[in-house]
mmCIF file of C-alpha atoms in Angstrom:
data_model
loop_
_atom_site.group_PDB
_atom_site.id
_atom_site.type_symbol
_atom_site.label_atom_id
_atom_site.label_comp_id
_atom_site.label_asym_id
_atom_site.label_seq_id
_atom_site.Cartn_x
_atom_site.Cartn_y
_atom_site.Cartn_z
ATOM 1 C CA MET W 1 -13.105 64.899 -91.381
ATOM 2 C CA LYS W 2 -12.779 66.045 -87.774
ATOM 3 C CA LYS W 3 -14.946 68.476 -85.897
ATOM 4 C CA SER W 4 -13.702 70.508 -82.942
ATOM 5 C CA ILE W 5 -15.886 70.059 -79.851
ATOM 6 C CA GLY W 6 -13.873 72.197 -77.438
ATOM 7 C CA ALA W 7 -11.736 71.611 -74.357
ATOM 8 C CA ILE W 8 -14.013 69.076 -72.687
ATOM 9 C CA THR W 9 -13.184 66.270 -70.259
ATOM 10 C CA ILE W 10 -14.224 63.215 -72.217
ATOM 11 C CA VAL W 11 -12.181 60.094 -72.914
ATOM 12 C CA PHE W 12 -13.170 56.459 -73.519
ATOM 13 C CA PRO W 13 -13.334 54.241 -71.569
ATOM 14 C CA THR W 14 -13.394 55.502 -67.999
ATOM 15 C CA PRO W 15 -13.746 53.209 -64.990
ATOM 16 C CA VAL W 16 -16.360 53.040 -62.246
ATOM 17 C CA PHE W 17 -14.345 52.948 -59.042
ATOM 18 C CA VAL W 18 -16.088 53.028 -55.703
ATOM 19 C CA VAL W 19 -13.774 54.770 -53.231
ATOM 20 C CA GLY W 20 -14.094 53.639 -49.609
ATOM 21 C CA THR W 21 -13.070 55.875 -46.688
ATOM 22 C CA TYR W 22 -13.779 56.507 -43.016
ATOM 23 C CA ASP W 23 -14.838 59.917 -41.807
ATOM 24 C CA LYS W 24 -13.491 61.445 -38.581
ATOM 25 C CA ASP W 25 -16.119 59.545 -36.582
ATOM 26 C CA SER W 26 -15.116 56.261 -38.290
ATOM 27 C CA LYS W 27 -18.348 56.149 -40.293
ATOM 28 C CA PRO W 28 -17.640 54.293 -43.537
ATOM 29 C CA ASN W 29 -18.338 56.142 -46.778
ATOM 30 C CA ALA W 30 -18.304 55.252 -50.471
ATOM 31 C CA MET W 31 -18.234 57.522 -53.508
ATOM 32 C CA VAL W 32 -17.738 56.931 -57.217
ATOM 33 C CA SER W 33 -14.765 58.100 -59.262
ATOM 34 C CA ALA W 34 -14.399 57.733 -63.022
ATOM 35 C CA TRP W 35 -11.289 59.913 -63.121
ATOM 36 C CA ALA W 36 -8.886 57.401 -61.776
ATOM 37 C CA GLY W 37 -6.414 54.699 -62.709
ATOM 38 C CA ILE W 38 -3.045 53.089 -62.100
ATOM 39 C CA CYS W 39 -0.283 55.716 -62.131
ATOM 40 C CA CYS W 40 2.925 53.915 -61.114
ATOM 41 C CA SER W 41 4.246 50.339 -61.102
ATOM 42 C CA ASP W 42 6.984 50.736 -58.480
ATOM 43 C CA PRO W 43 5.723 51.522 -55.931
ATOM 44 C CA ALA W 44 2.362 50.177 -57.104
ATOM 45 C CA CYS W 45 0.055 53.211 -57.078
ATOM 46 C CA VAL W 46 -3.437 54.203 -58.117
ATOM 47 C CA SER W 47 -4.676 57.784 -58.452
ATOM 48 C CA ILE W 48 -8.149 59.240 -58.023
ATOM 49 C CA SER W 49 -9.141 62.843 -58.732
ATOM 50 C CA LEU W 50 -11.527 64.500 -56.304
ATOM 51 C CA ARG W 51 -13.114 67.905 -55.872
ATOM 52 C CA GLU W 52 -12.551 69.524 -52.490
ATOM 53 C CA ALA W 53 -16.334 69.690 -52.057
ATOM 54 C CA THR W 54 -16.644 65.913 -51.709
ATOM 55 C CA TYR W 55 -16.867 64.215 -48.331
ATOM 56 C CA THR W 56 -14.246 61.700 -49.433
ATOM 57 C CA TYR W 57 -11.697 64.495 -50.002
ATOM 58 C CA SER W 58 -11.588 65.465 -46.331
ATOM 59 C CA ASN W 59 -11.901 61.835 -45.226
ATOM 60 C CA ILE W 60 -8.710 60.858 -47.078
ATOM 61 C CA LEU W 61 -6.778 63.875 -45.799
ATOM 62 C CA GLU W 62 -7.743 62.825 -42.271
ATOM 63 C CA SER W 63 -7.369 59.036 -42.519
ATOM 64 C CA LYS W 64 -4.478 58.982 -45.057
ATOM 65 C CA ALA W 65 -6.051 55.942 -46.678
ATOM 66 C CA PHE W 66 -8.717 54.750 -49.114
ATOM 67 C CA THR W 67 -9.851 51.634 -50.911
ATOM 68 C CA VAL W 68 -10.761 51.246 -54.577
ATOM 69 C CA ASN W 69 -13.645 48.834 -55.020
ATOM 70 C CA ILE W 70 -14.587 47.574 -58.464
ATOM 71 C CA PRO W 71 -18.274 46.666 -58.715
ATOM 72 C CA SER W 72 -19.472 43.946 -61.044
ATOM 73 C CA GLU W 73 -22.462 44.577 -63.330
ATOM 74 C CA GLN W 74 -24.851 43.163 -60.747
ATOM 75 C CA TYR W 75 -24.070 46.084 -58.418
ATOM 76 C CA ILE W 76 -24.760 48.823 -60.963
ATOM 77 C CA LYS W 77 -27.594 50.338 -58.894
ATOM 78 C CA GLU W 78 -25.625 50.391 -55.649
ATOM 79 C CA ALA W 79 -22.566 51.891 -57.382
ATOM 80 C CA ASP W 80 -24.671 54.561 -59.046
ATOM 81 C CA TYR W 81 -26.354 55.406 -55.755
ATOM 82 C CA PHE W 82 -22.926 55.961 -54.182
ATOM 83 C CA GLY W 83 -22.381 58.678 -56.804
ATOM 84 C CA ILE W 84 -25.725 60.406 -56.283
ATOM 85 C CA VAL W 85 -25.869 61.169 -52.559
ATOM 86 C CA SER W 86 -23.292 62.583 -50.132
ATOM 87 C CA GLY W 87 -21.849 60.787 -47.126
ATOM 88 C CA ARG W 88 -22.263 64.031 -45.216
ATOM 89 C CA THR W 89 -25.987 63.473 -44.938
ATOM 90 C CA GLU W 90 -26.302 59.719 -45.186
ATOM 91 C CA ASP W 91 -24.794 56.355 -44.278
ATOM 92 C CA LYS W 92 -24.635 55.116 -47.861
ATOM 93 C CA PHE W 93 -23.555 51.567 -47.011
ATOM 94 C CA SER W 94 -26.686 51.113 -44.898
ATOM 95 C CA SER W 95 -28.893 52.739 -47.543
ATOM 96 C CA VAL W 96 -27.893 50.249 -50.243
ATOM 97 C CA GLY W 97 -27.411 47.238 -47.974
ATOM 98 C CA LEU W 98 -23.726 46.623 -48.694
ATOM 99 C CA THR W 99 -21.161 45.665 -46.061
ATOM 100 C CA PRO W 100 -18.138 47.798 -45.130
ATOM 101 C CA VAL W 101 -15.196 45.669 -43.997
ATOM 102 C CA LYS W 102 -12.364 47.339 -42.096
ATOM 103 C CA SER W 103 -9.090 46.777 -43.919
ATOM 104 C CA GLU W 104 -6.372 45.213 -41.793
ATOM 105 C CA LEU W 105 -3.723 47.057 -43.783
ATOM 106 C CA VAL W 106 -4.997 50.635 -44.111
ATOM 107 C CA ASN W 107 -7.439 52.857 -42.257
ATOM 108 C CA ALA W 108 -10.305 52.464 -44.720
ATOM 109 C CA PRO W 109 -13.244 50.146 -45.361
ATOM 110 C CA TYR W 110 -13.758 48.008 -48.444
ATOM 111 C CA VAL W 111 -16.985 46.711 -49.965
ATOM 112 C CA LYS W 112 -17.379 43.060 -48.991
ATOM 113 C CA GLU W 113 -19.740 42.221 -51.855
ATOM 114 C CA PHE W 114 -17.611 43.668 -54.697
ATOM 115 C CA PRO W 115 -15.324 41.187 -56.475
ATOM 116 C CA PHE W 116 -12.099 43.210 -56.689
ATOM 117 C CA ILE W 117 -10.678 45.679 -54.179
ATOM 118 C CA LEU W 118 -7.444 47.622 -53.625
ATOM 119 C CA GLU W 119 -6.271 48.803 -50.209
ATOM 120 C CA CYS W 120 -4.280 52.034 -50.441
ATOM 121 C CA SER W 121 -2.373 54.381 -48.159
ATOM 122 C CA LEU W 122 -2.134 58.023 -49.183
ATOM 123 C CA LEU W 123 1.262 58.734 -50.728
ATOM 124 C CA GLN W 124 0.865 62.173 -52.302
ATOM 125 C CA THR W 125 -1.730 64.824 -53.183
ATOM 126 C CA ILE W 126 -1.416 67.160 -56.175
ATOM 127 C CA LYS W 127 -3.743 70.116 -56.602
ATOM 128 C CA VAL W 128 -4.375 70.519 -60.326
ATOM 129 C CA GLY W 129 -7.277 72.977 -60.334
ATOM 130 C CA LEU W 130 -10.833 72.228 -59.285
ATOM 131 C CA HIS W 131 -9.682 68.642 -58.780
ATOM 132 C CA THR W 132 -6.882 67.284 -56.622
ATOM 133 C CA ILE W 133 -5.123 64.035 -57.485
ATOM 134 C CA PHE W 134 -4.813 61.618 -54.565
ATOM 135 C CA ILE W 135 -2.092 59.045 -55.147
ATOM 136 C CA GLY W 136 -2.538 55.908 -53.108
ATOM 137 C CA GLN W 137 0.102 53.255 -52.681
ATOM 138 C CA ILE W 138 -1.494 49.863 -53.223
ATOM 139 C CA LYS W 139 -0.807 47.725 -50.152
ATOM 140 C CA ASP W 140 -2.806 44.727 -51.309
ATOM 141 C CA VAL W 141 -5.385 43.595 -53.846
ATOM 142 C CA LYS W 142 -8.120 41.215 -52.761
ATOM 143 C CA VAL W 143 -10.281 39.239 -55.157
ATOM 144 C CA GLU W 144 -13.331 37.050 -54.678
ATOM 145 C CA LYS W 145 -12.199 33.468 -55.173
ATOM 146 C CA ASP W 146 -14.988 32.718 -57.651
ATOM 147 C CA VAL W 147 -13.715 35.371 -60.107
ATOM 148 C CA LEU W 148 -10.189 33.958 -60.279
ATOM 149 C CA THR W 149 -8.993 31.774 -63.138
ATOM 150 C CA LYS W 150 -7.751 28.246 -62.417
ATOM 151 C CA GLU W 151 -4.246 29.742 -62.393
ATOM 152 C CA GLY W 152 -5.280 32.245 -59.702
ATOM 153 C CA SER W 153 -5.364 35.346 -61.881
ATOM 154 C CA PRO W 154 -8.312 37.823 -61.898
ATOM 155 C CA ASP W 155 -10.774 36.810 -64.633
ATOM 156 C CA PHE W 156 -12.026 39.927 -66.451
ATOM 157 C CA GLU W 157 -15.068 38.150 -67.855
ATOM 158 C CA LYS W 158 -16.136 36.876 -64.443
ATOM 159 C CA ILE W 159 -15.488 40.191 -62.710
ATOM 160 C CA LYS W 160 -17.699 41.981 -65.284
ATOM 161 C CA PRO W 161 -16.538 45.544 -64.450
ATOM 162 C CA LEU W 162 -18.685 48.517 -65.377
ATOM 163 C CA ILE W 163 -17.494 50.962 -68.020
ATOM 164 C CA PHE W 164 -18.549 54.591 -67.833
ATOM 165 C CA ASN W 165 -19.317 56.599 -70.951
ATOM 166 C CA PRO W 166 -18.899 60.243 -69.884
ATOM 167 C CA ALA W 167 -20.296 61.608 -73.165
ATOM 168 C CA ASN W 168 -23.881 60.811 -72.246
ATOM 169 C CA ARG W 169 -23.301 59.480 -68.728
ATOM 170 C CA THR W 170 -24.242 55.838 -69.208
ATOM 171 C CA TYR W 171 -22.811 52.551 -67.995
ATOM 172 C CA TYR W 172 -21.725 49.747 -70.297
ATOM 173 C CA GLY W 173 -20.618 46.176 -69.832
ATOM 174 C CA ILE W 174 -17.533 44.675 -71.412
ATOM 175 C CA GLY W 175 -17.804 43.176 -74.879
ATOM 176 C CA GLU W 176 -15.862 40.494 -76.700
ATOM 177 C CA CYS W 177 -12.168 39.754 -76.434
ATOM 178 C CA LEU W 178 -10.569 41.190 -79.578
ATOM 179 C CA GLY W 179 -6.972 40.070 -79.293
ATOM 180 C CA LYS W 180 -3.788 39.720 -77.296
ATOM 181 C CA ALA W 181 -1.759 42.833 -76.481
ATOM 182 C CA PHE W 182 1.940 42.990 -77.443
ATOM 183 C CA SER W 183 1.059 40.340 -79.991
ATOM 184 C CA ILE W 184 -1.767 41.220 -82.420
ATOM 185 C CA GLY W 185 0.236 44.233 -83.651
ATOM 186 C CA LYS W 186 3.045 42.009 -84.909
ATOM 187 C CA LYS W 187 0.828 40.750 -87.736
ATOM 188 C CA MET Z 1 -14.516 34.900 -49.714
ATOM 189 C CA LYS Z 2 -11.603 37.068 -50.808
ATOM 190 C CA LYS Z 3 -8.093 36.017 -51.653
ATOM 191 C CA SER Z 4 -5.097 38.332 -51.335
ATOM 192 C CA ILE Z 5 -3.099 38.591 -54.571
ATOM 193 C CA GLY Z 6 -0.538 41.153 -53.437
ATOM 194 C CA ALA Z 7 0.281 44.777 -54.252
ATOM 195 C CA ILE Z 8 -0.154 44.525 -58.009
ATOM 196 C CA THR Z 9 -1.119 47.200 -60.540
ATOM 197 C CA ILE Z 10 -4.372 45.847 -61.905
ATOM 198 C CA VAL Z 11 -7.695 47.654 -62.201
ATOM 199 C CA PHE Z 12 -10.626 47.279 -64.618
ATOM 200 C CA PRO Z 13 -11.169 48.763 -67.109
ATOM 201 C CA THR Z 14 -8.085 50.597 -68.352
ATOM 202 C CA PRO Z 15 -8.030 52.591 -71.589
ATOM 203 C CA VAL Z 16 -5.910 52.242 -74.722
ATOM 204 C CA PHE Z 17 -4.608 55.744 -75.356
ATOM 205 C CA VAL Z 18 -2.166 56.383 -78.163
ATOM 206 C CA VAL Z 19 0.042 59.298 -77.122
ATOM 207 C CA GLY Z 20 1.349 61.449 -79.981
ATOM 208 C CA THR Z 21 4.542 63.522 -79.642
ATOM 209 C CA TYR Z 22 7.345 65.042 -81.702
ATOM 210 C CA ASP Z 23 10.956 64.254 -80.941
ATOM 211 C CA LYS Z 24 13.687 66.917 -81.002
ATOM 212 C CA ASP Z 25 14.021 66.467 -84.786
ATOM 213 C CA SER Z 26 10.245 66.881 -85.233
ATOM 214 C CA LYS Z 27 9.776 63.216 -86.061
ATOM 215 C CA PRO Z 28 6.273 62.189 -84.992
ATOM 216 C CA ASN Z 29 6.001 59.328 -82.518
ATOM 217 C CA ALA Z 30 3.153 57.336 -80.992
ATOM 218 C CA MET Z 31 3.116 55.111 -77.924
ATOM 219 C CA VAL Z 32 0.379 53.387 -75.948
ATOM 220 C CA SER Z 33 -0.643 54.221 -72.397
ATOM 221 C CA ALA Z 34 -3.210 52.350 -70.330
ATOM 222 C CA TRP Z 35 -2.331 54.216 -67.159
ATOM 223 C CA ALA Z 36 -4.090 57.411 -67.996
ATOM 224 C CA GLY Z 37 -7.342 59.328 -67.658
ATOM 225 C CA ILE Z 38 -9.053 62.644 -66.994
ATOM 226 C CA CYS Z 39 -7.715 64.223 -63.801
ATOM 227 C CA CYS Z 40 -9.315 67.681 -63.565
ATOM 228 C CA SER Z 41 -12.386 69.436 -64.933
ATOM 229 C CA ASP Z 42 -11.233 73.057 -64.554
ATOM 230 C CA PRO Z 43 -8.832 73.430 -66.212
ATOM 231 C CA ALA Z 44 -9.736 70.402 -68.334
ATOM 232 C CA CYS Z 45 -6.810 68.017 -67.877
ATOM 233 C CA VAL Z 46 -5.779 64.501 -68.755
ATOM 234 C CA SER Z 47 -2.899 62.593 -67.147
ATOM 235 C CA ILE Z 48 -0.673 59.861 -68.529
ATOM 236 C CA SER Z 49 1.944 57.929 -66.561
ATOM 237 C CA LEU Z 50 5.241 57.191 -68.289
ATOM 238 C CA ARG Z 51 8.512 55.523 -67.437
ATOM 239 C CA GLU Z 52 11.599 57.642 -67.991
ATOM 240 C CA ALA Z 53 12.914 54.949 -70.326
ATOM 241 C CA THR Z 54 10.269 55.694 -72.958
ATOM 242 C CA TYR Z 55 10.976 57.888 -75.964
ATOM 243 C CA THR Z 56 7.738 59.773 -75.331
ATOM 244 C CA TYR Z 57 8.960 60.819 -71.867
ATOM 245 C CA SER Z 58 11.812 62.917 -73.230
ATOM 246 C CA ASN Z 59 9.729 64.074 -76.195
ATOM 247 C CA ILE Z 60 7.110 65.634 -73.906
ATOM 248 C CA LEU Z 61 9.706 67.294 -71.678
ATOM 249 C CA GLU Z 62 11.201 68.865 -74.806
ATOM 250 C CA SER Z 63 8.026 69.778 -76.726
ATOM 251 C CA LYS Z 64 5.808 70.525 -73.685
ATOM 252 C CA ALA Z 65 2.879 68.951 -75.519
ATOM 253 C CA PHE Z 66 1.194 65.677 -76.450
ATOM 254 C CA THR Z 67 -1.984 64.356 -77.987
ATOM 255 C CA VAL Z 68 -4.211 61.541 -76.736
ATOM 256 C CA ASN Z 69 -5.634 59.534 -79.621
ATOM 257 C CA ILE Z 70 -8.382 56.997 -79.035
ATOM 258 C CA PRO Z 71 -8.325 54.178 -81.575
ATOM 259 C CA SER Z 72 -11.493 52.409 -82.621
ATOM 260 C CA GLU Z 73 -11.599 48.602 -82.747
ATOM 261 C CA GLN Z 74 -10.605 48.603 -86.402
ATOM 262 C CA TYR Z 75 -7.175 49.999 -85.464
ATOM 263 C CA ILE Z 76 -6.361 47.368 -82.841
ATOM 264 C CA LYS Z 77 -3.298 46.094 -84.725
ATOM 265 C CA GLU Z 78 -1.836 49.548 -85.318
ATOM 266 C CA ALA Z 79 -2.440 50.584 -81.714
ATOM 267 C CA ASP Z 80 -0.834 47.409 -80.414
ATOM 268 C CA TYR Z 81 2.161 47.902 -82.694
ATOM 269 C CA PHE Z 82 2.668 51.383 -81.218
ATOM 270 C CA GLY Z 83 3.103 49.672 -77.848
ATOM 271 C CA ILE Z 84 5.567 47.040 -79.048
ATOM 272 C CA VAL Z 85 8.367 49.017 -80.722
ATOM 273 C CA SER Z 86 10.245 52.159 -79.697
ATOM 274 C CA GLY Z 87 10.259 55.443 -81.575
ATOM 275 C CA ARG Z 88 13.980 55.599 -80.943
ATOM 276 C CA THR Z 89 14.622 53.018 -83.590
ATOM 277 C CA GLU Z 90 11.644 53.383 -85.879
ATOM 278 C CA ASP Z 91 9.199 55.785 -87.523
ATOM 279 C CA LYS Z 92 6.110 54.013 -86.191
ATOM 280 C CA PHE Z 93 3.596 56.087 -88.152
ATOM 281 C CA SER Z 94 5.257 55.021 -91.430
ATOM 282 C CA SER Z 95 5.520 51.397 -90.290
ATOM 283 C CA VAL Z 96 1.771 51.066 -89.711
ATOM 284 C CA GLY Z 97 0.636 53.432 -92.473
ATOM 285 C CA LEU Z 98 -1.164 55.969 -90.293
ATOM 286 C CA THR Z 99 -1.000 59.727 -90.803
ATOM 287 C CA PRO Z 100 0.452 62.195 -88.273
ATOM 288 C CA VAL Z 101 -1.268 65.586 -88.475
ATOM 289 C CA LYS Z 102 0.442 68.577 -86.879
ATOM 290 C CA SER Z 103 -1.863 70.134 -84.295
ATOM 291 C CA GLU Z 104 -2.504 73.824 -84.811
ATOM 292 C CA LEU Z 105 -2.887 74.308 -81.065
ATOM 293 C CA VAL Z 106 0.007 72.401 -79.505
ATOM 294 C CA ASN Z 107 3.409 71.152 -80.598
ATOM 295 C CA ALA Z 108 2.376 67.538 -81.151
ATOM 296 C CA PRO Z 109 0.930 65.347 -83.903
ATOM 297 C CA TYR Z 110 -2.400 63.546 -83.793
ATOM 298 C CA VAL Z 111 -3.496 60.415 -85.615
ATOM 299 C CA LYS Z 112 -5.665 61.425 -88.547
ATOM 300 C CA GLU Z 113 -7.411 58.063 -88.858
ATOM 301 C CA PHE Z 114 -8.458 57.717 -85.199
ATOM 302 C CA PRO Z 115 -11.983 58.929 -84.372
ATOM 303 C CA PHE Z 116 -11.342 60.884 -81.173
ATOM 304 C CA ILE Z 117 -8.305 62.984 -80.246
ATOM 305 C CA LEU Z 118 -7.285 65.418 -77.497
ATOM 306 C CA GLU Z 119 -4.663 68.129 -77.977
ATOM 307 C CA CYS Z 120 -2.773 68.881 -74.755
ATOM 308 C CA SER Z 121 -0.108 71.231 -73.496
ATOM 309 C CA LEU Z 122 2.065 70.063 -70.613
ATOM 310 C CA LEU Z 123 0.883 71.623 -67.363
ATOM 311 C CA GLN Z 124 2.719 69.666 -64.675
ATOM 312 C CA THR Z 125 4.890 66.578 -64.108
ATOM 313 C CA ILE Z 126 4.896 64.565 -60.880
ATOM 314 C CA LYS Z 127 7.503 61.894 -60.238
ATOM 315 C CA VAL Z 128 5.791 59.090 -58.311
ATOM 316 C CA GLY Z 129 8.404 56.337 -58.533
ATOM 317 C CA LEU Z 130 9.320 54.356 -61.621
ATOM 318 C CA HIS Z 131 6.554 56.295 -63.387
ATOM 319 C CA THR Z 132 6.066 60.034 -63.750
ATOM 320 C CA ILE Z 133 2.611 61.535 -64.201
ATOM 321 C CA PHE Z 134 2.371 64.028 -67.066
ATOM 322 C CA ILE Z 135 -0.634 66.316 -66.711
ATOM 323 C CA GLY Z 136 -1.767 67.835 -69.964
ATOM 324 C CA GLN Z 137 -4.214 70.696 -70.240
ATOM 325 C CA ILE Z 138 -6.766 69.813 -72.899
ATOM 326 C CA LYS Z 139 -6.787 72.616 -75.471
ATOM 327 C CA ASP Z 140 -9.302 70.999 -77.801
ATOM 328 C CA VAL Z 141 -11.024 67.715 -78.580
ATOM 329 C CA LYS Z 142 -11.561 66.734 -82.205
ATOM 330 C CA VAL Z 143 -13.957 64.033 -83.320
ATOM 331 C CA GLU Z 144 -14.632 62.398 -86.676
ATOM 332 C CA LYS Z 145 -17.973 63.701 -87.892
ATOM 333 C CA ASP Z 146 -19.321 60.225 -88.603
ATOM 334 C CA VAL Z 147 -18.995 59.204 -84.928
ATOM 335 C CA LEU Z 148 -21.056 62.124 -83.622
ATOM 336 C CA THR Z 149 -24.709 61.787 -82.656
ATOM 337 C CA LYS Z 150 -27.336 63.916 -84.436
ATOM 338 C CA GLU Z 151 -27.003 66.341 -81.519
ATOM 339 C CA GLY Z 152 -23.251 66.635 -82.113
ATOM 340 C CA SER Z 153 -22.101 64.615 -79.099
ATOM 341 C CA PRO Z 154 -19.476 61.815 -79.326
ATOM 342 C CA ASP Z 155 -21.252 58.488 -79.863
ATOM 343 C CA PHE Z 156 -19.592 55.790 -77.729
ATOM 344 C CA GLU Z 157 -21.050 52.949 -79.785
ATOM 345 C CA LYS Z 158 -19.777 54.420 -83.037
ATOM 346 C CA ILE Z 159 -16.343 55.279 -81.633
ATOM 347 C CA LYS Z 160 -15.922 51.661 -80.434
ATOM 348 C CA PRO Z 161 -12.964 52.322 -78.106
ATOM 349 C CA LEU Z 162 -10.679 49.493 -77.059
ATOM 350 C CA ILE Z 163 -10.610 48.339 -73.453
ATOM 351 C CA PHE Z 164 -7.434 46.885 -72.007
ATOM 352 C CA ASN Z 165 -7.504 44.035 -69.527
ATOM 353 C CA PRO Z 166 -4.167 44.234 -67.697
ATOM 354 C CA ALA Z 167 -4.684 40.917 -65.877
ATOM 355 C CA ASN Z 168 -3.876 38.844 -68.966
ATOM 356 C CA ARG Z 169 -2.994 41.678 -71.360
ATOM 357 C CA THR Z 170 -5.868 41.402 -73.805
ATOM 358 C CA TYR Z 171 -8.059 43.912 -75.615
ATOM 359 C CA TYR Z 172 -11.847 43.942 -75.392
ATOM 360 C CA GLY Z 173 -14.602 45.818 -77.130
ATOM 361 C CA ILE Z 174 -17.443 47.560 -75.364
ATOM 362 C CA GLY Z 175 -20.561 45.601 -74.512
ATOM 363 C CA GLU Z 176 -24.179 46.556 -73.973
ATOM 364 C CA CYS Z 177 -25.498 49.733 -72.434
ATOM 365 C CA LEU Z 178 -26.613 48.782 -68.901
ATOM 366 C CA GLY Z 179 -28.193 51.987 -67.631
ATOM 367 C CA LYS Z 180 -28.076 55.708 -67.089
ATOM 368 C CA ALA Z 181 -25.699 57.126 -64.483
ATOM 369 C CA PHE Z 182 -27.042 59.381 -61.729
ATOM 370 C CA SER Z 183 -30.366 57.721 -62.407
ATOM 371 C CA ILE Z 184 -30.415 53.905 -62.191
ATOM 372 C CA GLY Z 185 -29.277 54.101 -58.552
ATOM 373 C CA LYS Z 186 -32.424 55.985 -57.564
ATOM 374 C CA LYS Z 187 -34.512 52.847 -58.045
#
C-alpha cells in the first residue's frame, strides 16, 4: 500500500560530488553537489545542478570549467564542510587543509587528496527553475593509483565513495556487492 | 599519485532507476537508467538521460510523461532484466511478473511492487550528443507504508536501494550510516 508524500525532491542514492572551480581572482573553491551525474556518453558529459545563489555558479560561468571530485569515506568531514560554508567568505581549501591542483586541461582546480576526479569544460547550461543544469564535457578522469585494480580499472571498494541520503540528510558508505549487471536478470 | 584513465563516463555512486512509460498502444514498458538524478528543487524535477535508440525515448516524446521507480534489493533480478531486453520485442512487466499501475496524475505506469516511485510529466528535453536529457516535473512521490519512518519520512535503510558501479557493471547495497550532513563537517 503506497502513501503519497507530495512533489518532493528525493531519490536514492544520490552522490556526493565536490565541485572544484576558480573564482575571478583565481582563488580555488569547492562546493558539494548531490544533484549530479553522467548525462551523455558521446561526448562524455557530466551534469551538476546549481542555484544561482552559489559562488560556484558564477565561477563556472566565468571560467567555463569545473572539476568533479569524488571523496572517499575518510574525507567525509572535509566534504561536508565544503557544503556548509560559502567560498565568497572563505578559502575552503585552506580551512580544511586539502590541496587544490590546477588542471592542465581545464581552467579549474581538483582536490589532490581525493581518489577520483573528472576535469570538465562547460558545454551547455540549461535553466530549469531555481536550479540551472551545467553540462560539463569530461576531458579526462584521473584516479589514485592505489585505488585501481590490477587491470587498471577504478576499484569501487577501494575508492569507498560516499552516498547521500536526502531524506534525512545523512551519509552512507557502500555495502556488499549483490550481483553483476546485464547478467543477474537472466536467471 | 594520480593516473589518467581518459575521458570516460564513470562516477560513483550512480542510481538504478526503473523508468516506466506507455508506448503508443498503451503497453507499459520499463527500462533502467543509471544516468539520472534530481536536477531542480523548484519546480521539483528529475532528469534521465536516454539514447534515441531506446523504446522509452519515443514513448516519452509521445506520452509526455514517465515514472521513476526505485527497486529495493529484493528486486535486483527484475530490475536488471528491465535493462537487458527491449520493450519493442517484449512485454517486460509480464516477463518478470511485476504489476504496472496506471498513474492518476501522469500518463505513465509505475511499478506496484517497488517501494518508492516518482510520477513525472515531461518538462523539457535537451539533446547533448548521443544522449538526450529528459527533464520530468515531479507531480507526486509515492512510498510503500512499511518503508516509512514513524514520522512518515522515507526510511533509506528499509527502502534498500540498489547502487550501480559503472566501472565493472555491478550492483551494490547500501552500507553503514557514516554521519549527518551539514553537521559532521563542523567538527
